[in-house]
Every structure is written in structure tokens, then in C-alpha cells.
Coordinates of C-alpha atoms and ligand atoms in Angstrom, one line a residue:
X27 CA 0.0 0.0 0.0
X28 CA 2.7 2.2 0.9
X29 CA 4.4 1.4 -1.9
X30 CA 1.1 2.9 -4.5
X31 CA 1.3 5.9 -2.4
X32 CA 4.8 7.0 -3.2
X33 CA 3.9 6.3 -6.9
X34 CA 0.7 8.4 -6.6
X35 CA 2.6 11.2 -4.5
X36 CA 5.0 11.1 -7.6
X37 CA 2.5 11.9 -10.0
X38 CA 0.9 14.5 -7.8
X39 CA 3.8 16.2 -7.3
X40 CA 2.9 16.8 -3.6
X41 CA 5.8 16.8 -1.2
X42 CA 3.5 15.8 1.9
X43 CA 2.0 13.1 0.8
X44 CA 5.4 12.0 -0.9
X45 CA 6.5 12.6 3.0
X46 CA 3.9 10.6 4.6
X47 CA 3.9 7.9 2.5
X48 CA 7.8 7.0 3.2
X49 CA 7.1 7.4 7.0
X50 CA 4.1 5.0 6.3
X51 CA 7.0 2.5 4.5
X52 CA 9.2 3.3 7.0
X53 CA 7.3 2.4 9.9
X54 CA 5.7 -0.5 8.1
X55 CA 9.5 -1.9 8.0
X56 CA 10.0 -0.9 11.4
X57 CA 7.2 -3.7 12.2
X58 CA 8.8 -6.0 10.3
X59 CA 12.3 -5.8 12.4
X60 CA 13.7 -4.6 8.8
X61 CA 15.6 -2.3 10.5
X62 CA 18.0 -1.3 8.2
X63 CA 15.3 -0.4 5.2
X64 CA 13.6 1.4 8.3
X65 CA 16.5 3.7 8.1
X66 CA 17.0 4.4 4.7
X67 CA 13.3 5.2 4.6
X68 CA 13.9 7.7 7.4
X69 CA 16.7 9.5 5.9
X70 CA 14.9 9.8 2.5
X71 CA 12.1 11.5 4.6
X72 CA 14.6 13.7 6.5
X73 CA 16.3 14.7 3.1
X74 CA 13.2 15.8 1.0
X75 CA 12.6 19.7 0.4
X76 CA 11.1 21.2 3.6
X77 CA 7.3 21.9 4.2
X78 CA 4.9 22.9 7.0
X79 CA 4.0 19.7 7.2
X80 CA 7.3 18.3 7.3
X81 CA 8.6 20.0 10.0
X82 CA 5.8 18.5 12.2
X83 CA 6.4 14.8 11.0
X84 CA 10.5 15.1 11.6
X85 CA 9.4 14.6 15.3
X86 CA 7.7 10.4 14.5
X87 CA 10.6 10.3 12.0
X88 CA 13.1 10.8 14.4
X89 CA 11.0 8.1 16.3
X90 CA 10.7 5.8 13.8
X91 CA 14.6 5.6 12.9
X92 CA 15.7 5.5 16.9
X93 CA 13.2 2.5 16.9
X94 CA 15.0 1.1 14.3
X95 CA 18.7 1.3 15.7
X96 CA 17.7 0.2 19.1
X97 CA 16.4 -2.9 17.3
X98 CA 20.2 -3.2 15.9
X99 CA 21.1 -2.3 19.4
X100 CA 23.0 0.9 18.1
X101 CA 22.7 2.4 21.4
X102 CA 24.3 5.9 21.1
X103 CA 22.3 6.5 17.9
X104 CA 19.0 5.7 19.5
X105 CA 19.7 8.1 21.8
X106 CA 20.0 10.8 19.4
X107 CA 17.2 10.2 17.6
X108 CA 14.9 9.9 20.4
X109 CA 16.0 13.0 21.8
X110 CA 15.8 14.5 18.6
X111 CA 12.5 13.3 18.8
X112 CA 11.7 14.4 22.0
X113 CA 12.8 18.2 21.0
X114 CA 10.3 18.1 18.3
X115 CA 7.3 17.0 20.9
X116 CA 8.5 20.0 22.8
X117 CA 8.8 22.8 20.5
X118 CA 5.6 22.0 18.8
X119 CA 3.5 21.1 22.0
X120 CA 3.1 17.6 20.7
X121 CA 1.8 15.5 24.1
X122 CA 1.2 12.5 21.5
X123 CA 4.5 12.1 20.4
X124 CA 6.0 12.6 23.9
X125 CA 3.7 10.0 25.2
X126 CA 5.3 7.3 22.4
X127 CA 9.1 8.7 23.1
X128 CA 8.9 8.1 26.7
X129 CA 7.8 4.6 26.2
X130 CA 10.5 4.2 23.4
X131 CA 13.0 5.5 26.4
X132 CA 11.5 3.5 29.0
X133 CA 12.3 0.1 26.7
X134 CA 16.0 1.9 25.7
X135 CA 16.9 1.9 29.6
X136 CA 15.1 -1.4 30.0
X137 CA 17.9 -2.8 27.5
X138 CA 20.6 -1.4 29.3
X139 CA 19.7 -1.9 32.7
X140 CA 18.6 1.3 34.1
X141 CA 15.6 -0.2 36.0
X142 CA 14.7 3.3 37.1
X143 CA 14.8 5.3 34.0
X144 CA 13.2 1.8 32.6
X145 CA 10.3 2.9 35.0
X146 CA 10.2 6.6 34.7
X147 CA 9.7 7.3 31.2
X148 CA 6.9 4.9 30.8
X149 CA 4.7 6.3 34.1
X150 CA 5.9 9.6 32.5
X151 CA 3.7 8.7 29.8
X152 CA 0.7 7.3 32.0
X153 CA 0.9 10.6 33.0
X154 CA 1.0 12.4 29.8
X155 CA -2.4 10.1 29.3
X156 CA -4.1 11.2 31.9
X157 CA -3.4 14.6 31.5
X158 CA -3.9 15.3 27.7
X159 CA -5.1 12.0 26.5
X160 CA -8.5 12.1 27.3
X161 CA -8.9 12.6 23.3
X162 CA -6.6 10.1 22.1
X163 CA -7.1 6.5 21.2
X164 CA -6.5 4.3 24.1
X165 CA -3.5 2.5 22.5
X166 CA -1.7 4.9 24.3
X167 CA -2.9 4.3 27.7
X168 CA -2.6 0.4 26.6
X169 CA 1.5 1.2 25.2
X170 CA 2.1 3.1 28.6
X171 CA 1.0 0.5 31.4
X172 CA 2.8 -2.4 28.9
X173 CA 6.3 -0.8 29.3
X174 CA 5.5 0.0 32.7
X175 CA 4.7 -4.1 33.6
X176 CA 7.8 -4.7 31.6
X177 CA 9.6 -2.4 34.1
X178 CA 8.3 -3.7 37.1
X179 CA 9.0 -7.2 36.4
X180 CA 12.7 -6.5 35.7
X181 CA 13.0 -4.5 39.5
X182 CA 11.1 -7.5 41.0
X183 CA 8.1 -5.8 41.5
X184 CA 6.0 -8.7 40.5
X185 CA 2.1 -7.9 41.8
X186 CA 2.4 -4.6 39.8
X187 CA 3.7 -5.8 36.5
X188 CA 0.6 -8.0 36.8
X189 CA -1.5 -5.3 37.0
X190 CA 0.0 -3.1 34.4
X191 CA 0.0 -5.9 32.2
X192 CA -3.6 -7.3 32.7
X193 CA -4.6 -3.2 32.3
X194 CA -2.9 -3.1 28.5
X195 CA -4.1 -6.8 27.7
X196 CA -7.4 -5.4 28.4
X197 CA -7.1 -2.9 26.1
X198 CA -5.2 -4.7 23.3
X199 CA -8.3 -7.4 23.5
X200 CA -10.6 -5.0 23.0
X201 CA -8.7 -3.0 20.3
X202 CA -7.8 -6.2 18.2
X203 CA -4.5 -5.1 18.4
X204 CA -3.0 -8.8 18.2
X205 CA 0.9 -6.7 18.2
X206 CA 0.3 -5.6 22.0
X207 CA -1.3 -8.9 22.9
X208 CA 1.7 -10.7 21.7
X209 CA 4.1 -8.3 23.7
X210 CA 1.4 -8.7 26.9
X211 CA 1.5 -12.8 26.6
X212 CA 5.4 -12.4 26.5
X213 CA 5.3 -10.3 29.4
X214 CA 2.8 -12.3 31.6
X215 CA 5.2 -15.3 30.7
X216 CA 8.0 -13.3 31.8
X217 CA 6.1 -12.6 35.0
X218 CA 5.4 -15.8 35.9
X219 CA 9.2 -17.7 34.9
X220 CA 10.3 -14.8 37.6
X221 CA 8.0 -16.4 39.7
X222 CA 9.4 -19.3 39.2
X223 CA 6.3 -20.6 38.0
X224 CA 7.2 -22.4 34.9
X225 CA 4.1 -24.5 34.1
X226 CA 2.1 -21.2 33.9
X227 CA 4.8 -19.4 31.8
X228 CA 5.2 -22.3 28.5
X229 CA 1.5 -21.7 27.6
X230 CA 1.8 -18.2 27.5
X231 CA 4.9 -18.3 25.5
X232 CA 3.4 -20.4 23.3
X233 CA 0.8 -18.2 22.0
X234 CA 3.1 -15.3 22.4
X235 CA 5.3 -17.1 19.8
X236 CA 2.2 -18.0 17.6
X237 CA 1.1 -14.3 17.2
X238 CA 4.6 -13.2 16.8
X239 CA 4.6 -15.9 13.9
X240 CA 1.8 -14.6 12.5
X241 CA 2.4 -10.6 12.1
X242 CA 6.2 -11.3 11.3
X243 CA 7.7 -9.7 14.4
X244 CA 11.0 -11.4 14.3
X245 CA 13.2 -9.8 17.1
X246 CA 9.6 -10.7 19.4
X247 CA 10.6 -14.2 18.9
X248 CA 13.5 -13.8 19.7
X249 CA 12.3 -12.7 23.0
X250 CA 10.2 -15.9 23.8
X251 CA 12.6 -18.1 22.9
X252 CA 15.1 -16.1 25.1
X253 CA 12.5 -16.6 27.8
X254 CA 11.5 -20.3 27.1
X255 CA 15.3 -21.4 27.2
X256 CA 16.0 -20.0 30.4
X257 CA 13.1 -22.2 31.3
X258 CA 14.6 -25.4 30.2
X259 CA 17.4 -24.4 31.7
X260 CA 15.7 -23.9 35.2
X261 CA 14.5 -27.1 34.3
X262 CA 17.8 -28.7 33.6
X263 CA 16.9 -30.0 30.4
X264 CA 19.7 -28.0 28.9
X265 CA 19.4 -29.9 25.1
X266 CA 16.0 -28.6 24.8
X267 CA 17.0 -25.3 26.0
X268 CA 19.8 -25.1 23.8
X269 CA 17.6 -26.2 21.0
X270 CA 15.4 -23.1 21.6
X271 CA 18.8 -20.8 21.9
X272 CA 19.5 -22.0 18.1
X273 CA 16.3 -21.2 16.4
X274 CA 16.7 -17.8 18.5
X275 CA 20.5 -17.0 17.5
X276 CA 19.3 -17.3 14.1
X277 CA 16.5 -14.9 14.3
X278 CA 19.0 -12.7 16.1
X279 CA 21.3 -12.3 13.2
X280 CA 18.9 -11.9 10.6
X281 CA 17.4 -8.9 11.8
X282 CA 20.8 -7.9 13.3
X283 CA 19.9 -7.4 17.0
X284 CA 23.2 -7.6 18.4
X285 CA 22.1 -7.5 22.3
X286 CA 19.7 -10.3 21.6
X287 CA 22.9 -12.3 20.1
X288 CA 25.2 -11.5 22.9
X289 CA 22.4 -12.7 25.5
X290 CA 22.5 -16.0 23.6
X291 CA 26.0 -16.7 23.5
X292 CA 26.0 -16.0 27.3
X293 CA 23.5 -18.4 28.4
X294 CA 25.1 -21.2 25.6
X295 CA 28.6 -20.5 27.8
X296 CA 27.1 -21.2 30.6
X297 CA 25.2 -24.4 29.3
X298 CA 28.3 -25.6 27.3
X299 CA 30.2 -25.2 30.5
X300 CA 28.1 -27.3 32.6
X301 CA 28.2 -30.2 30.0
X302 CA 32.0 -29.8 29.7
X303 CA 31.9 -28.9 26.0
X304 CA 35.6 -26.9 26.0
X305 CA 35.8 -25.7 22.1
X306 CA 32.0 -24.8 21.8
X307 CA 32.6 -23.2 24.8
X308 CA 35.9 -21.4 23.7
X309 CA 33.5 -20.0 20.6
X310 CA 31.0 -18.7 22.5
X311 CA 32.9 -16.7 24.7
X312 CA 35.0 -15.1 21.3
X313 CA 31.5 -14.5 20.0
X314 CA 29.7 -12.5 23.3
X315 CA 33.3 -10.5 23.7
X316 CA 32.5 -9.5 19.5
X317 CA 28.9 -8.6 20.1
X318 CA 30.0 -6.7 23.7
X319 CA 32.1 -4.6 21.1
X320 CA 29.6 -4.2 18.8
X321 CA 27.1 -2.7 20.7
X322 CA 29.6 -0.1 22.0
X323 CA 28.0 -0.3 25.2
X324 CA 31.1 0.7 27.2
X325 CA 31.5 3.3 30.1
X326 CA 34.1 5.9 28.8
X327 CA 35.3 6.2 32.1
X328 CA 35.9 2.8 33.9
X329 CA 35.9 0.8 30.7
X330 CA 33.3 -1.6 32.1
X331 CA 30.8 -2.4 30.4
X332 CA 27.2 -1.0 30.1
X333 CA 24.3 -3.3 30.7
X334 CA 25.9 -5.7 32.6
X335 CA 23.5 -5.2 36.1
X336 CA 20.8 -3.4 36.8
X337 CA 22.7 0.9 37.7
X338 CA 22.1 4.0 37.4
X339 CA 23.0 5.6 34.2
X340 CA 23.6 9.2 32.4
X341 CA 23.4 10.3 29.3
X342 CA 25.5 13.7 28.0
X343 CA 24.3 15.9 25.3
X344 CA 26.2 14.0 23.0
X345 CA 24.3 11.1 23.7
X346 CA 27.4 9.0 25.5
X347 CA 25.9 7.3 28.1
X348 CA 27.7 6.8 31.6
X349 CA 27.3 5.1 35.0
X350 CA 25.6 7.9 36.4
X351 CA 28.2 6.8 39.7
X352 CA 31.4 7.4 37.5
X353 CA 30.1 10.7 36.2
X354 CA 29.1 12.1 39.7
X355 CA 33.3 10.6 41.0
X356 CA 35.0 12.6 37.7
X357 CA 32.7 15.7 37.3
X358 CA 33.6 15.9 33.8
X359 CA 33.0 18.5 31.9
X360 CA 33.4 17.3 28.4
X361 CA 32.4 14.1 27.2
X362 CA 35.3 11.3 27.8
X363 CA 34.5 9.7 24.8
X364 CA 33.6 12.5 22.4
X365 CA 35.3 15.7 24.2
X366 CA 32.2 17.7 23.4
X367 CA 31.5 20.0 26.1
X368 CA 28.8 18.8 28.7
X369 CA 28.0 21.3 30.7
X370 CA 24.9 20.3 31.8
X371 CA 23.8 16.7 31.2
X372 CA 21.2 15.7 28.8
X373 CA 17.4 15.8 29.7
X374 CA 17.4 11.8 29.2
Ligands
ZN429 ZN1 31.5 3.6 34.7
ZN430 ZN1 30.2 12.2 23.8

């Protein structure tokens, strides 16, 4: 459909249509986990001659491609293009767009273990919906309390993930929206393997999986199969588990999520360990060092690395990020990595 559009925009000659319809390609890619096509789409929006119009759809551009490199787990460039993003919401008074930043943010910090920023920007967006969204299609309310159950859970705050999570399902149910459902079943599944409830979580993974299967969400899969083999593995049945890791290592690569592959490779080290496999072992470890590199996810100024445990991080201007601890020891003021100046440090 997308596709017709840009043809008909063509003929038209009219720039914000032509606009539109590569945001609509862009984002429909986004869905897809074709990350990389998201991108290009992006930048042909961001390079086209400059209308009214345009200026108010950079803001879900700049969304759209931040989605894109977090999915490659290109952390430093998310960054930027959510705050780009988040500029835009401002200057133009755009409570919508905020509302879908902060929960971009809120699964941004999520993925590199900053369980309180992993909270914050999501209940900053309940709160955006309660304040301005009493207009707005309830997707937002439903996309709000999701990343906020998904935060929850990973602080250990079991009882209210539940609730934020049954809230959205609700929602998703009623909406037909079979993309949230999926992300709500992995979540519930999530909740209960925390709870070390295992016979309750396989179901749910199950039909996680089977609506993930069905819309093409790729780096979703992923996820339940992340989740299912650390069930196995709970379980000791470490073939089956690392059966499951497989199927999900291949996934990883084809859409080219590189934290996704570096989670694999460390739970195959530790099964390959355990069965005294030495060279498997031996390749894994070479693999998870590559990926660690990869994903740049490094503190510029104690050389560990990012994402390792749940702490507190900072991001500059710049969009480096930082233990939040090893920023408040040095009180830099440029960037370690970049040598920007920092004065003050960036609003996310
Ligand atoms: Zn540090
Ligand atoms: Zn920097």
C-alpha cells in the first residue's frame, strides 16, 4: 500500500504526501524488524525539500529511525534520535509524540539496565495520558501501562507488572490489536518464569510465539525463545534449551539485533560449561566478547561495560551514556569519549 502511495505522490507532485507515504514505508518496515530499510526510509524523509508539514512529521521520523537502531542495538544512535524526537514533541507542544518517546526511552533503559529510568519514562507517559489523552485512542494508555509491567518485572516488582500488564491486555483485547497482545502474553510469561512458575509461563509463551509468527515480528521471537530457554534451563533440560537458543541465535542475526545475540551466546557459555563442551565453549565466549564490542556499550570512564547489572546511568548531550556513579566521581565536563563540552547533562 505504501508502496502505491509513493507512486501516486510522484504523480501529484505533492511533497507531503510523498513525506507521509515514506514514513508509512518506514514504519511498516519498522514492524517488520527490517531495521536497516527502516532507516533508509527515514533518511529519504529527513532529506526531502522542507514543508509545513514536514517540519511536524521530523518529530515520528526521528522516532521511527531510533526505533529502528535500538532494534540493531546501536545504542548511542537511539539516543539521538529519540531526543531528537523528543525536541520536536516540545517545541511543537506535541503531548502525543512525547507519550510514544517516553515509552521508546522507557524500553531503551530497560535494554541497558537502568531499572529506574526503565520505569520513569513509561509512568511519565501514563501521566501524559491522563493529562492530555482524554482525546486520544486508548493504544496509548494500553502502550504506557505495557512498558511499565515490563519495568516492574525486571526490578522485581511482581504484583504490579501484573497489573500493568492485565490493564494493557485489556485494552489490546478490546482494540484487536494482536501486536500488543503478543508483547502482553510475553510479558505475563516473563512474570510468571520470575516467579518461578514455569508451568504457567510455557502456555503463555506459546501463544506469544504463535502471534509473533503470525504478524512477522521477528526480534519478538527472539524474546520468547530467550525466555522459554532459560526455562529449560531452570528445568535442567539444557538440550531442549539449547535447541530453543539456536532457532533464536538465528532470528537474532537476521534482523541484526546484536544484544539479543550477545544474551545468547552468554546463556550457551554457561550451558556448554556445565556439559563440559571446552571448544563450543571457547566459541561462544569469542562471540559474546565481538557482540560486547559491537554494541559499544562501554563506560568511557571505567571501561566496564554497560548493561551488565541493573545501575544507574547518564546520558550527555552528545548522547554518550555513563554510570551515572562514575560521572558524579570525575565531574567531567566534556564528554570522555567525544570531548564535546557537557555542561549540563542531557534531559534523558
Ligand atoms: Zn563507569
Ligand atoms: Zn560524547
Amino acid at each position: 500500500f505504501a508502496v502505491v502511495q509513493i507512486d501516486t505522490a510522484r504523480e501529484l507532485e505533492d511533497a507531503d504526501f510523498l513525506l507521509e507515504s515514506y514514513l508509512n514505508l518506514a514504519r511498516s518496515n519498522e514492524k517488520l524488524c527490517e531495521f536497516h530499510k527502516t532507516i533508509s526510509y527515514c533518511k529519504t524523509c529527513l532529506g526531502l525539500p522542507g514543508t509545513r508539514a514536514g517540519a511536524q512529521l521530523g518529530g515520528q521520523v526521528s522516532l521511527s529511525m531510533g526505533n529502528a537502531f535500538l532494534g540493531l542495538s546501536l545504542f548511542q544512535k537511539a539516543l539521538e534520535s529519540f531526543e531528537k524526537a523528543l525536541r520536536y514533541a516540545h517545541n511543537n507542544d506535541d503531548a502525543m509524540l512525547e507519550c510514544r518517546v517516553c515509552c521508546s526511552l522507557g524500553s531503551f533503559y530497560a535494554q541497558v539496565k537502568d531499572y529506574e529510568k526503565a520505569l520513569f519514562f513509561p509512568c511519565k507517559a501514563a501521566e501524559l495520558v491522563s493529562d492530555y489523552g482524554k482525546g486520544w485512542s486508548l493504544k496509548y494508555r494500553a502502550m504506557s501501562q505495557y512498558h511499565m509491567a515490563v519495568a516492574y518485572r525486571l526490578l522485581g516488582h511482581l504484583g504490579s507488572a501484573m497489573e500493568c500488564c492485565e490493564e494493557s491486555m485489556k485494552i489490546a483485547l478490546q482494540h484487536g490489536d494482536r501486536p500488543l497482545q503478543a508483547l502482553c502474553l510475553l510479558c505475563f510469561a516473563d512474570i510468571h518464569r520470575s516467579r518461578g512458575d514455569l508451568e504457567t509461563a510455557f502456555p503463555r509463551y506459546d501463544s506469544a510465539m504463535s502471534i509473533m509468527t503470525e504478524i512477522g515480528n521477528r526480534l519478538g521471537q527472539v524474546q520468547v525463545l530467550l525466555g522459554v530457554a532459560k526455562c529449560w534451563i531452570a528445568r535442567k533440560a539444557l538440550d531442549k534449551a539449547l535447541d530453543a537458543i539456536e532457532k533464536a541465535q538465528d532470528l537474532a542475526e537476521e534482523v541484526g539485533n546484536k544484544l539479543s545475540q550477545l544474551k545468547l551466546h552468554c546463556l550457551s557459555e554457561s550451558i556448554c560449561r556445565s556439559k563440559g563442551l571446552q571448544r563450543e565453549l571457547r566459541a561462544h565466549v569469542v562471540r559474546f566478547h565481538e557482540c560486547v564490542e559491537e554494541t559499544e556499550l562501554y563506560c568511557g570512564l571505567c571501561g566496564e561495560s554497560i548493561g551488565e547489572r541493573n545501575s544507574r546511568l547518564q546520558a550527555l548531550p552528545c548522547s554518550h551514556i555513563f554510570h551515572l556513579r562514575c560521572l558524579q566521581r570525575n565531574g567531567t565536563r566534556s564528554c570522555p569519549n567525544c570531548r564535546r563540552s557537557s555542561m549540563k547533562p542531557g534531559f534523558v
